[in-house]
Amino acid sequence: MSSLPARADGTRAEILRAAACLFRDRGYHAATVRDIAAVAKMKAGSIYYHFASKDEILAEVLDLGIERIHAAVRDALAALPPKSSSIEAIETAIRVHLEILLRYGDFTSANIRVYGQIPEAARRRSHPVRQAYADCWTALLTRACRDGVVRGDIGVKMLRLLLVGSMNWTVEWYKADRGPVEDIAGSVSKLFFEGVLTPEARTRWLRRRGKRA
Amino acid sequence: MSSLPARADGTRAEILRAAACLFRDRGYHAATVRDIAAVAKMKAGSIYYHFASKDEILAEVLDLGIERIHAAVRDALAALPPKSSSIEAIETAIRVHLEILLRYGDFTSANIRVYGQIPEAARRRSHPVRQAYADCWTALLTRACRDGVVRGDIGVKMLRLLLVGSMNWTVEWYKADRGPVEDIAGSVSKLFFEGVLTPEARTRWLRRRGKRA
DNA sequence: GTCTATATACGGATAGAC
DNA sequence: GTCTATCCGTATATAGAC
């Protein structure tokens, strides 16, 4: 239920794809309208038949990126068997987030990379869409917390920021030759759920922590 | 032992500080030499008495950012009691990395934000410095692995990318009003070492994992 | 060591032919 | 719906006065 099909007459979609790709690779300012046009196999002037300004392209790329990943995660969660545990829900969300981000992810990764570097106005504009996706994760983690599955001493907001952050950062280092996205998703889940300590080290560590508290 | 003092005659350092701040907030291309000059309380032409080009400023900002954080982490590790565990070393590195990044971090966070969006040539130029810092973490985690403290089934490289990634991502959301950096460092350590599951959920989860394997 | 003035190039955006 | 041509602002960088 992404908003892409709505106005995707082909050319428009092509321009958006080109823009997302260039924004991602070079940043918003360094990607010129001429560059975008070239990738979309047109001349710069033609862009303005489809979009009023470069800013409008940016706005659409940003929203599409989040909406796409949000929709995929939402659909995957809805498709889970009704009695699934909140742990399975998180596992699923991790896998789908990474799949969209790394496999079909020009829009999403463009979003992740340029968001911190665009004018305040553009940020405010796309804030609602971002917030909606953040809320999705908050709900997921809050439920897990209430179910007694996830620890309550770190705080749901912090957990979300750290977890989603480590996933988002993958756009900085992932290359297709690093193995399938599923493996990364598996590592993220393992690490997030179990932590990194071996059983023996864990026992020692918890004992020490206990003493301190 | 950062390379800052070497040529920091004041004006030069001021320009670098201004540039780092603007690169961080707007990205490399959007931050103009005029902007940098204005923040450093000069006119654009004067910049070129101190630097040959904007690219040179970028190169220096990038290297300084990494060298600073690397030096701080290295010093903190060297200052640990000789019999410290590899776990304490990692804990220390996490804390110092976050402190430098979030408290004195214009250079470091500029680095983190713009690295993905600068020309290939600039990236290659600063690669050695980045690699050296990455090696520092690899050594830390490899030692912990060898000591039987850290699990071996995820892979040291993946662990490093996910851990450092979740920390680096904090530049996207941290604001001073979110509480002291130490608290964030504590949360990161807890999450990284222990994972997020409650003891009961952990038992169930491990049993399920065991069955699958 | 910093200024003003300017060369030169390139950016976003528009007008009007086709 | 796409093109060419072009306006106009702004970017990096330089030259030379002070």
XYZ file of N, CA and C (backbone and C1' of nucleotides) in Angstrom, chain A residues 33-34 37 42-51, chain C residues 13-16, chain D residues 2-6:
102
model
N 20.306 18.583 -10.586
C 19.164 18.237 -11.417
C 19.639 17.708 -12.768
N 20.732 18.249 -13.258
C 21.283 17.748 -14.527
C 21.714 16.286 -14.404
N 18.643 14.129 -14.284
C 18.087 14.017 -15.627
C 18.895 13.041 -16.472
N 17.208 11.988 -19.719
C 16.504 13.167 -20.200
C 17.440 14.375 -20.090
N 16.908 15.548 -20.439
C 17.639 16.788 -20.208
C 17.043 17.486 -18.982
N 17.843 18.348 -18.391
C 17.448 18.957 -17.126
C 16.085 19.647 -17.209
N 15.856 20.380 -18.279
C 14.609 21.116 -18.405
C 13.373 20.232 -18.283
N 13.476 19.018 -18.791
C 12.315 18.123 -18.810
C 11.860 17.727 -17.418
N 12.783 17.713 -16.496
C 12.430 17.358 -15.125
C 11.285 18.240 -14.635
N 11.334 19.519 -15.037
C 10.399 20.493 -14.481
C 9.003 20.382 -15.068
N 8.839 19.503 -16.006
C 7.485 19.193 -16.431
C 6.828 18.298 -15.384
N 7.645 17.485 -14.705
C 7.121 16.505 -13.752
C 7.173 16.976 -12.302
N 8.135 17.834 -12.018
C 8.278 18.313 -10.644
C 8.475 19.830 -10.639
P 14.808 24.568 -8.093
O 14.409 25.452 -9.361
C 14.463 26.868 -9.235
C 14.231 27.486 -10.595
C 12.949 27.040 -11.310
O 12.045 28.134 -11.338
C 14.832 27.196 -12.791
P 10.625 27.975 -12.101
O 10.910 28.658 -13.511
C 11.487 29.960 -13.526
C 11.533 30.472 -14.958
C 10.255 30.262 -15.779
O 9.988 31.476 -16.474
C 12.091 29.339 -16.933
P 8.632 31.633 -17.361
O 9.192 31.610 -18.865
C 10.441 32.234 -19.160
C 10.615 32.277 -20.674
C 9.314 32.184 -21.473
O 9.463 32.959 -22.663
C 10.635 30.261 -21.892
P 8.191 33.171 -23.660
O 8.519 32.167 -24.838
C 9.796 32.216 -25.450
C 9.964 31.004 -26.344
C 8.722 30.676 -27.191
O 9.193 30.192 -28.440
C 9.327 28.809 -25.972
P 8.998 12.903 -21.168
O 10.233 13.572 -21.929
C 10.441 13.267 -23.291
C 11.086 14.436 -24.009
C 12.327 14.987 -23.303
O 13.501 14.547 -23.978
C 10.975 16.696 -24.285
P 14.922 15.129 -23.592
O 15.051 16.429 -24.524
C 15.213 16.251 -25.925
C 15.147 17.592 -26.616
C 16.257 18.555 -26.218
O 17.363 18.430 -27.098
C 14.114 19.652 -26.262
P 18.727 19.141 -26.696
O 18.476 20.674 -27.042
C 18.069 21.075 -28.360
C 18.000 22.604 -28.405
C 19.280 23.309 -27.961
O 19.513 24.422 -28.830
C 17.485 23.994 -26.575
P 20.869 25.293 -28.711
O 20.358 26.588 -27.949
C 19.036 27.078 -28.214
C 18.743 28.234 -27.278
C 19.995 28.980 -26.778
O 19.750 30.379 -26.829
C 18.726 28.213 -24.938
P 20.953 31.435 -26.451
O 20.446 31.910 -25.024
C 19.030 32.101 -24.812
C 18.773 32.300 -23.347
C 19.862 33.073 -22.601
O 19.260 34.154 -21.918
C 19.211 31.172 -21.383
